[in-house]
Tab-separated table of C-alpha atoms and ligand atoms in Angstrom:
chain	number	residue	atom	x	y	z
A	1	MET	CA	11.782	321.446	65.201
A	2	GLU	CA	10.587	319.094	62.451
A	3	ARG	CA	13.423	317.082	62.784
A	4	LYS	CA	13.394	316.350	66.276
A	5	MET	CA	8.664	315.212	64.631
A	6	TRP	CA	10.530	313.477	62.118
A	7	ALA	CA	12.445	311.160	65.035
A	8	ILE	CA	9.412	310.059	67.554
A	9	TRP	CA	7.428	309.481	64.399
A	10	ARG	CA	9.711	307.002	62.887
A	11	PHE	CA	10.465	305.872	66.410
A	12	ALA	CA	6.542	305.856	67.334
A	13	PHE	CA	6.240	303.968	63.831
A	14	PHE	CA	8.470	301.186	64.384
A	15	ARG	CA	6.788	300.511	68.234
A	16	LEU	CA	4.027	299.956	66.021
A	17	ILE	CA	5.405	297.499	63.508
A	18	LEU	CA	7.117	295.733	66.529
A	19	LEU	CA	3.896	295.859	68.396
A	20	PHE	CA	2.006	293.664	65.271
A	21	TYR	CA	4.544	291.403	64.656
A	22	ILE	CA	4.535	290.236	68.350
A	23	VAL	CA	0.749	289.879	68.248
A	24	TYR	CA	0.417	288.229	65.193
A	25	ARG	CA	3.098	286.037	66.465
A	26	VAL	CA	0.698	285.493	69.330
A	27	SER	CA	-1.905	284.396	68.076
A	28	GLY	CA	-1.058	282.775	64.540
A	29	ASN	CA	1.256	280.657	65.659
A	30	ALA	CA	-0.315	278.977	68.846
A	31	GLU	CA	0.579	275.649	67.460
A	32	GLY	CA	4.245	276.174	66.732
A	33	ASP	CA	4.991	277.141	69.388
A	34	ALA	CA	3.326	274.330	70.558
A	35	LEU	CA	5.736	272.296	69.297
A	36	ASN	CA	8.221	274.481	70.107
A	37	ALA	CA	7.920	274.138	73.473
A	38	LEU	CA	8.458	269.890	72.706
A	39	LYS	CA	11.184	270.599	70.922
A	40	THR	CA	12.856	272.196	73.945
A	41	ASN	CA	11.960	269.386	76.072
A	42	LEU	CA	13.880	267.177	74.108
A	43	ALA	CA	17.492	265.848	73.253
A	44	ASP	CA	17.593	265.849	69.358
A	45	PRO	CA	21.575	264.509	68.747
A	46	ASN	CA	20.175	263.231	65.291
A	47	ASN	CA	19.416	266.985	64.690
A	48	VAL	CA	16.114	265.744	63.212
A	49	LEU	CA	14.307	268.985	64.336
A	50	GLN	CA	16.770	271.348	62.743
A	51	SER	CA	13.562	272.600	60.540
A	52	TRP	CA	11.875	273.340	63.708
A	53	ASP	CA	12.583	277.446	63.456
A	54	PRO	CA	9.480	279.522	65.836
A	55	THR	CA	10.225	282.571	63.918
A	56	LEU	CA	8.364	281.101	61.364
A	57	VAL	CA	4.434	282.116	60.420
A	58	ASN	CA	3.545	278.739	60.948
A	59	PRO	CA	5.102	275.411	61.811
A	60	CYS	CA	3.571	273.863	58.101
A	61	THR	CA	6.782	273.602	56.351
A	62	TRP	CA	9.203	272.196	59.231
A	63	PHE	CA	10.162	268.623	58.453
A	64	HIS	CA	7.920	265.829	59.930
A	65	VAL	CA	4.820	268.239	60.818
A	66	THR	CA	1.692	267.995	58.423
A	67	CYS	CA	-0.615	270.626	57.994
A	68	ASN	CA	-4.028	270.682	56.547
A	69	SER	CA	-5.224	273.732	53.558
A	70	GLU	CA	-5.880	276.017	56.803
A	71	ASN	CA	-2.062	275.368	57.992
A	72	SER	CA	-2.805	273.659	61.290
A	73	VAL	CA	-1.240	270.333	61.945
A	74	THR	CA	-2.478	267.414	61.462
A	75	ARG	CA	0.359	265.200	61.256
A	76	VAL	CA	3.573	264.564	64.139
A	77	ASP	CA	5.530	262.381	62.455
A	78	LEU	CA	9.142	261.427	64.724
A	79	GLY	CA	8.917	257.950	65.065
A	80	ASN	CA	12.950	256.533	65.011
A	81	ALA	CA	14.076	259.780	65.936
A	82	ASN	CA	17.026	258.812	68.816
A	83	LEU	CA	14.562	261.900	70.612
A	84	LEU	CA	15.736	262.019	74.411
A	85	GLY	CA	13.180	263.662	77.042
A	86	GLN	CA	9.693	264.059	78.036
A	87	LEU	CA	6.344	264.947	76.433
A	88	VAL	CA	4.900	268.508	76.686
A	89	PRO	CA	0.865	269.888	77.960
A	90	GLN	CA	1.323	272.012	75.218
A	91	LEU	CA	0.884	268.821	72.540
A	92	GLY	CA	-2.759	268.922	74.009
A	93	GLN	CA	-3.475	272.382	71.574
A	94	LEU	CA	-2.506	270.557	68.771
A	95	SER	CA	-6.292	270.538	67.927
A	96	ASN	CA	-6.177	269.404	64.460
A	97	LEU	CA	-3.618	266.955	65.187
A	98	GLN	CA	-4.456	263.303	63.914
A	99	TYR	CA	-1.677	261.490	64.006
A	100	LEU	CA	0.740	261.931	66.421
A	101	GLU	CA	3.972	259.257	66.144
A	102	LEU	CA	6.536	259.246	68.374
A	103	TYR	CA	7.417	255.422	68.937
A	104	ARG	CA	10.934	254.192	68.975
A	105	ASN	CA	12.589	257.427	70.880
A	106	ASN	CA	13.849	257.601	74.470
A	107	ILE	CA	10.881	259.896	75.706
A	108	SER	CA	10.566	259.185	79.365
A	109	GLY	CA	8.209	260.858	82.382
A	110	ARG	CA	4.787	261.164	81.976
A	111	ILE	CA	1.407	261.277	79.270
A	112	PRO	CA	0.304	264.310	79.886
A	113	ASP	CA	-3.620	264.417	80.594
A	114	GLU	CA	-3.874	266.947	78.369
A	115	LEU	CA	-3.430	264.567	75.519
A	116	GLY	CA	-7.052	263.797	75.944
A	117	ASN	CA	-7.556	267.210	74.399
A	118	LEU	CA	-6.644	266.024	70.528
A	119	THR	CA	-10.450	264.638	70.093
A	120	ASN	CA	-9.323	264.520	66.275
A	121	LEU	CA	-6.577	261.715	67.082
A	122	VAL	CA	-6.890	258.877	64.962
A	123	SER	CA	-3.764	257.054	65.290
A	124	LEU	CA	-1.241	257.743	68.749
A	125	ASP	CA	1.773	255.685	68.581
A	126	LEU	CA	4.246	255.842	71.864
A	127	TYR	CA	5.651	252.536	72.134
A	128	LEU	CA	8.883	251.667	72.759
A	129	ASN	CA	9.765	254.564	75.010
A	130	ASN	CA	10.888	255.038	78.684
A	131	LEU	CA	7.395	256.224	79.525
A	132	SER	CA	6.822	255.688	82.888
A	133	GLY	CA	3.207	256.727	85.151
A	134	PRO	CA	-0.598	255.759	84.603
A	135	ILE	CA	-1.995	256.037	81.757
A	136	PRO	CA	-4.364	259.318	81.407
A	137	VAL	CA	-8.320	258.699	81.480
A	138	THR	CA	-8.821	261.946	79.159
A	139	LEU	CA	-7.372	259.017	76.769
A	140	GLY	CA	-10.829	257.935	76.959
A	141	LYS	CA	-11.950	261.530	75.107
A	142	LEU	CA	-10.058	260.797	71.551
A	143	GLN	CA	-13.630	259.305	70.486
A	144	ARG	CA	-11.988	259.531	67.001
A	145	LEU	CA	-9.241	257.262	67.793
A	146	ARG	CA	-8.205	253.804	65.977
A	147	ILE	CA	-4.740	252.987	66.546
A	148	LEU	CA	-3.226	253.082	70.771
A	149	ARG	CA	-0.245	251.629	71.083
A	150	LEU	CA	1.824	252.215	74.030
A	151	ASN	CA	3.561	249.310	74.501
A	152	ASN	CA	7.349	248.516	75.669
A	153	ASN	CA	6.868	251.317	77.884
A	154	THR	CA	6.702	250.871	81.730
A	155	LEU	CA	3.483	252.377	81.984
A	156	SER	CA	1.763	251.647	85.056
A	157	GLU	CA	-1.322	251.338	87.486
A	158	THR	CA	-4.485	250.190	85.735
A	159	ILE	CA	-6.315	250.464	82.393
A	160	PRO	CA	-8.474	253.276	82.114
A	161	MET	CA	-11.954	251.981	81.745
A	162	SER	CA	-12.795	254.621	79.616
A	163	LEU	CA	-10.925	253.487	76.551
A	164	THR	CA	-13.452	250.872	76.654
A	165	THR	CA	-16.151	253.613	75.343
A	166	ILE	CA	-13.900	254.765	71.816
A	167	GLY	CA	-15.854	252.634	69.830
A	168	THR	CA	-13.193	253.276	66.316
A	169	LEU	CA	-10.532	251.698	68.807
A	170	GLN	CA	-9.604	249.123	65.824
A	171	VAL	CA	-5.410	248.768	67.208
A	172	LEU	CA	-4.275	248.337	70.729
A	173	ASP	CA	-1.405	247.563	72.337
A	174	LEU	CA	-0.696	248.029	75.999
A	175	SER	CA	1.766	244.463	75.682
A	176	THR	CA	5.433	244.783	78.287
A	177	ASN	CA	4.415	247.849	80.567
A	178	ARG	CA	3.850	247.386	84.772
A	179	LEU	CA	-0.005	247.736	84.111
A	180	THR	CA	-2.327	246.439	86.876
A	181	GLY	CA	-5.091	245.684	88.071
A	182	ASP	CA	-8.206	244.143	85.666
A	183	ILE	CA	-8.219	244.203	82.100
A	184	PRO	CA	-11.674	245.917	80.537
A	185	VAL	CA	-13.882	243.484	78.554
A	186	ASN	CA	-16.451	244.588	77.140
A	187	GLY	CA	-17.082	247.721	75.001
A	188	SER	CA	-14.181	248.561	72.540
A	189	PHE	CA	-11.802	245.741	74.616
A	190	SER	CA	-14.086	243.034	73.566
A	191	LEU	CA	-12.106	242.796	69.990
A	192	PHE	CA	-8.534	242.262	72.222
A	193	THR	CA	-7.301	239.215	72.505
A	194	PRO	CA	-4.715	238.930	75.718
A	195	ILE	CA	-1.649	239.547	73.246
A	196	SER	CA	-2.348	243.519	73.434
A	197	PHE	CA	-1.735	243.028	76.941
A	198	ASN	CA	0.546	240.620	77.403
A	199	ASN	CA	3.484	240.902	80.138
A	200	ASN	CA	2.396	243.554	82.485
A	201	LEU	CA	1.121	242.741	85.785
A	202	LEU	CA	-2.421	242.481	85.017
A	203	ASN	CA	-4.632	239.823	86.650
A	204	LYS	CA	-5.485	237.559	84.508
A	205	LEU	CA	-8.796	237.423	82.143
A	206	PRO	CA	-11.106	235.455	83.308
A	207	ALA	CA	-11.874	232.308	81.824
A	208	SER	CA	-13.348	232.691	78.388
A	209	ALA	CA	-12.251	229.902	75.897
A	210	PRO	CA	-9.165	231.046	73.701
A	211	PRO	CA	-9.597	232.062	69.928
A	212	PRO	CA	-8.591	228.204	68.437
A	213	LEU	CA	-5.682	228.596	66.699
A	214	THR	CA	-6.585	226.980	63.272
A	215	PRO	CA	-9.676	228.884	60.757
A	216	SER	CA	-13.159	227.155	61.217
A	217	THR	CA	-15.094	226.631	57.989
A	218	PRO	CA	-17.457	228.654	57.093
A	219	THR	CA	-20.942	227.709	58.065
A	220	PRO	CA	-23.374	225.773	55.981
A	221	SER	CA	-25.751	229.635	55.344
A	222	GLY	CA	-21.809	231.869	54.623
A	223	LYS	CA	-24.322	234.831	56.422
A	224	LYS	CA	-21.987	234.770	60.154
A	225	ARG	CA	-18.792	233.255	59.632
A	226	ILE	CA	-15.729	233.214	61.705
A	227	CYS	CA	-13.190	234.848	60.207
A	228	TRP	CA	-9.720	235.733	61.605
A	229	ILE	CA	-7.925	238.802	61.603
A	230	VAL	CA	-4.059	239.455	61.876
A	231	ALA	CA	-2.770	242.710	63.148
A	232	ASP	CA	1.135	242.577	63.208
A	233	ASN	CA	2.192	244.826	65.950
A	234	SER	CA	4.535	246.919	63.728
A	235	ASN	CA	3.073	246.860	60.417
A	236	PHE	CA	-0.810	246.228	60.804
A	237	LEU	CA	-0.691	243.972	58.504
A	238	MET	CA	-5.024	242.016	59.125
A	239	GLU	CA	-6.299	239.225	57.166
A	240	THR	CA	-8.780	237.583	56.817
A	241	CYS	CA	-10.156	233.923	56.064
A	242	PRO	CA	-10.381	231.620	54.239
A	243	GLU	CA	-10.156	233.831	51.090
A	244	ILE	CA	-7.254	236.242	51.566
A	245	LYS	CA	-4.041	234.739	52.615
A	246	LYS	CA	-1.195	234.673	55.372
A	247	THR	CA	0.523	236.816	57.254
A	248	SER	CA	2.447	236.702	60.588
A	249	LEU	CA	0.356	235.525	63.662
A	250	PHE	CA	1.445	238.558	66.091
A	251	ASP	CA	-2.381	238.548	67.085
A	252	LEU	CA	-5.314	236.403	66.800
A	253	ARG	CA	-8.908	237.223	67.357
A	254	PRO	CA	-12.062	235.753	66.066
A	255	ILE	CA	-14.089	238.737	63.900
A	256	CYS	CA	-17.812	237.146	64.009
A	257	SER	CA	-20.415	239.247	62.873
A	258	GLU	CA	-20.596	241.029	59.116
A	259	ALA	CA	-20.208	244.117	61.100
A	260	ASP	CA	-16.644	243.344	62.023
A	261	LEU	CA	-16.252	242.452	58.350
A	262	LYS	CA	-17.260	245.652	56.915
A	263	ARG	CA	-15.159	247.005	60.387
A	264	LEU	CA	-12.179	245.077	58.445
A	265	ASP	CA	-12.800	246.280	54.918
A	266	VAL	CA	-12.287	249.979	55.780
A	267	LEU	CA	-9.131	249.202	57.491
A	268	PHE	CA	-7.864	246.806	54.208
A	269	SER	CA	-9.047	250.773	52.408
A	270	ARG	CA	-6.645	252.506	54.477
A	271	PHE	CA	-3.311	250.380	55.225
B	301	LIG	C1	18.095	254.744	74.381
B	301	LIG	O1	19.498	255.860	74.910
B	301	LIG	C2	20.036	254.851	75.118
B	301	LIG	C3	21.188	255.133	75.746
B	301	LIG	O2	21.581	256.352	76.799
B	301	LIG	C4	20.560	254.493	73.589
B	301	LIG	O3	22.044	253.581	74.211
B	301	LIG	C5	19.712	254.086	72.827
B	301	LIG	O4	20.049	253.654	71.466
B	301	LIG	C6	18.373	254.998	72.444
B	301	LIG	N1	17.301	254.454	71.915
B	301	LIG	C7	17.127	255.157	70.875
B	301	LIG	C8	15.556	254.022	70.378
B	301	LIG	O5	17.029	256.102	70.735
B	302	LIG	C1	-6.504	270.329	78.378
B	302	LIG	O1	-6.403	268.883	79.345
B	302	LIG	C2	-6.662	269.101	80.797
B	302	LIG	C3	-5.873	267.876	81.075
B	302	LIG	O2	-7.232	267.025	80.739
B	302	LIG	C4	-7.687	270.180	80.602
B	302	LIG	O3	-7.308	270.599	82.292
B	302	LIG	C5	-7.338	271.760	80.123
B	302	LIG	O4	-8.910	272.626	80.618
B	302	LIG	C6	-8.116	270.971	78.673
B	302	LIG	N1	-7.661	272.616	77.923
B	302	LIG	C7	-8.405	272.822	77.071
B	302	LIG	C8	-8.692	273.739	75.828
B	302	LIG	O5	-9.005	271.903	76.355
B	303	LIG	C1	15.020	252.969	78.149
B	303	LIG	O1	15.107	251.815	78.399
B	303	LIG	C2	15.678	251.162	77.828
B	303	LIG	C3	14.941	250.087	77.801
B	303	LIG	O2	14.578	249.674	79.004
B	303	LIG	C4	16.750	251.602	78.543
B	303	LIG	O3	17.893	250.739	77.704
B	303	LIG	C5	17.666	252.719	77.828
B	303	LIG	O4	18.830	253.068	78.363
B	303	LIG	C6	16.283	253.822	78.628
B	303	LIG	N1	16.836	255.144	78.666
B	303	LIG	C7	16.859	256.487	78.955
B	303	LIG	C8	17.226	257.294	78.474
B	303	LIG	O5	16.298	255.895	80.123
B	304	LIG	C1	9.440	244.312	73.515
B	304	LIG	O1	9.566	243.976	74.981
B	304	LIG	C2	9.298	242.641	74.715
B	304	LIG	C3	9.279	242.482	76.081
B	304	LIG	O2	10.632	242.402	76.490
B	304	LIG	C4	10.154	242.017	73.370
B	304	LIG	O3	10.071	240.777	73.621
B	304	LIG	C5	9.951	242.668	72.399
B	304	LIG	O4	11.279	242.455	71.672
B	304	LIG	C6	10.294	244.535	72.556
B	304	LIG	N1	9.834	244.789	71.488
B	304	LIG	C7	10.877	245.169	70.507
B	304	LIG	C8	10.141	245.931	69.099
B	304	LIG	O5	11.859	246.110	70.903
B	305	LIG	C1	-16.781	249.149	80.941
B	305	LIG	O1	-17.525	248.797	82.080
B	305	LIG	C2	-17.137	249.434	82.905
B	305	LIG	C3	-17.526	248.930	84.603
B	305	LIG	O2	-17.095	247.787	85.218
B	305	LIG	C4	-17.615	251.017	83.013
B	305	LIG	O3	-17.105	251.898	83.568
B	305	LIG	C5	-17.515	251.484	81.581
B	305	LIG	O4	-18.437	252.571	80.579
B	305	LIG	C6	-17.958	250.242	80.953
B	305	LIG	N1	-17.440	250.821	78.862
B	305	LIG	C7	-18.947	251.078	78.272
B	305	LIG	C8	-18.397	250.882	76.853
B	305	LIG	O5	-20.457	250.157	78.724
């Protein structure tokens, strides 16, 4: 009799433990589950995702994943990883993600609309993949985004106007895709030259004077100078003239205001 009671009690106890474990997994590791959904959707011939063990409490010890002090994912660094497959909508659940670096892989399919939910994102680098379909309008919700590089894919349809509302945007590369329609010129897009849009099926920009190829001399007052910003596609080098030395001539655009120079200072301190 006593033995039987003990057996029942033991059974109940283990059921309870199992229940706690399941509840904990579900509530405590949503971000790990989201990343694991990505892993499941990708072929990984180089085993760069080998450390992505979904049974761990959180994904913070996984290679290529960085977390903040609250164990929430802030970076996913998987550029040049030879990954093949599609992105997953679950990525939109990484609410503290700041850097999503998936450039130079063989990722195909669409960019999920859900990436627009990553409102803390600072850098979205999906260049040099095989992504197709439109650039999601929802990316306009990324109001902290500074770097958006989607170049060298096969993205189609028009450039969403919503992107012009991202006031923080400093680097934009949509070149070498199959985008159509007009190039937005207002809002944050007033900064960008045709180089950001090269090699698409876009309508020509309305005739405005192209930036001259030699820096102009500072105005006598020195208050409002014409300076230059040189953004290298891969290395993101920024330069002003005449004080600072030159680098590669990938993207050249005029910087006219003190506000722009201030933005440059911020950039310099970061990169
Ligand atoms: C993409 O896949 C092709 C073959 O499918 C391969 O030749 C190429 O090296 C891959 N590129 C990258 C960047 O992984
Ligand atoms: C994320 O984005 C999708 C599509 O843009 C939306 O339908 C969904 O409600 C969003 N989810 C959350 C949790 O905000
Ligand atoms: C991706 O595109 C590249 C070049 O456009 C091509 O060589 C490669 O085979 C494609 N890979 C896949 C998996 O479609
Ligand atoms: C991107 O595509 C352009 C146009 O085909 C090509 O010239 C360039 O080399 C590509 N970029 C890289 C890094 O392969
Ligand atoms: C740019 O113009 C389009 C309409 O042409 C508008 O929808 C969009 O909100 C404008 N962007 C900004 C930042 O004003």
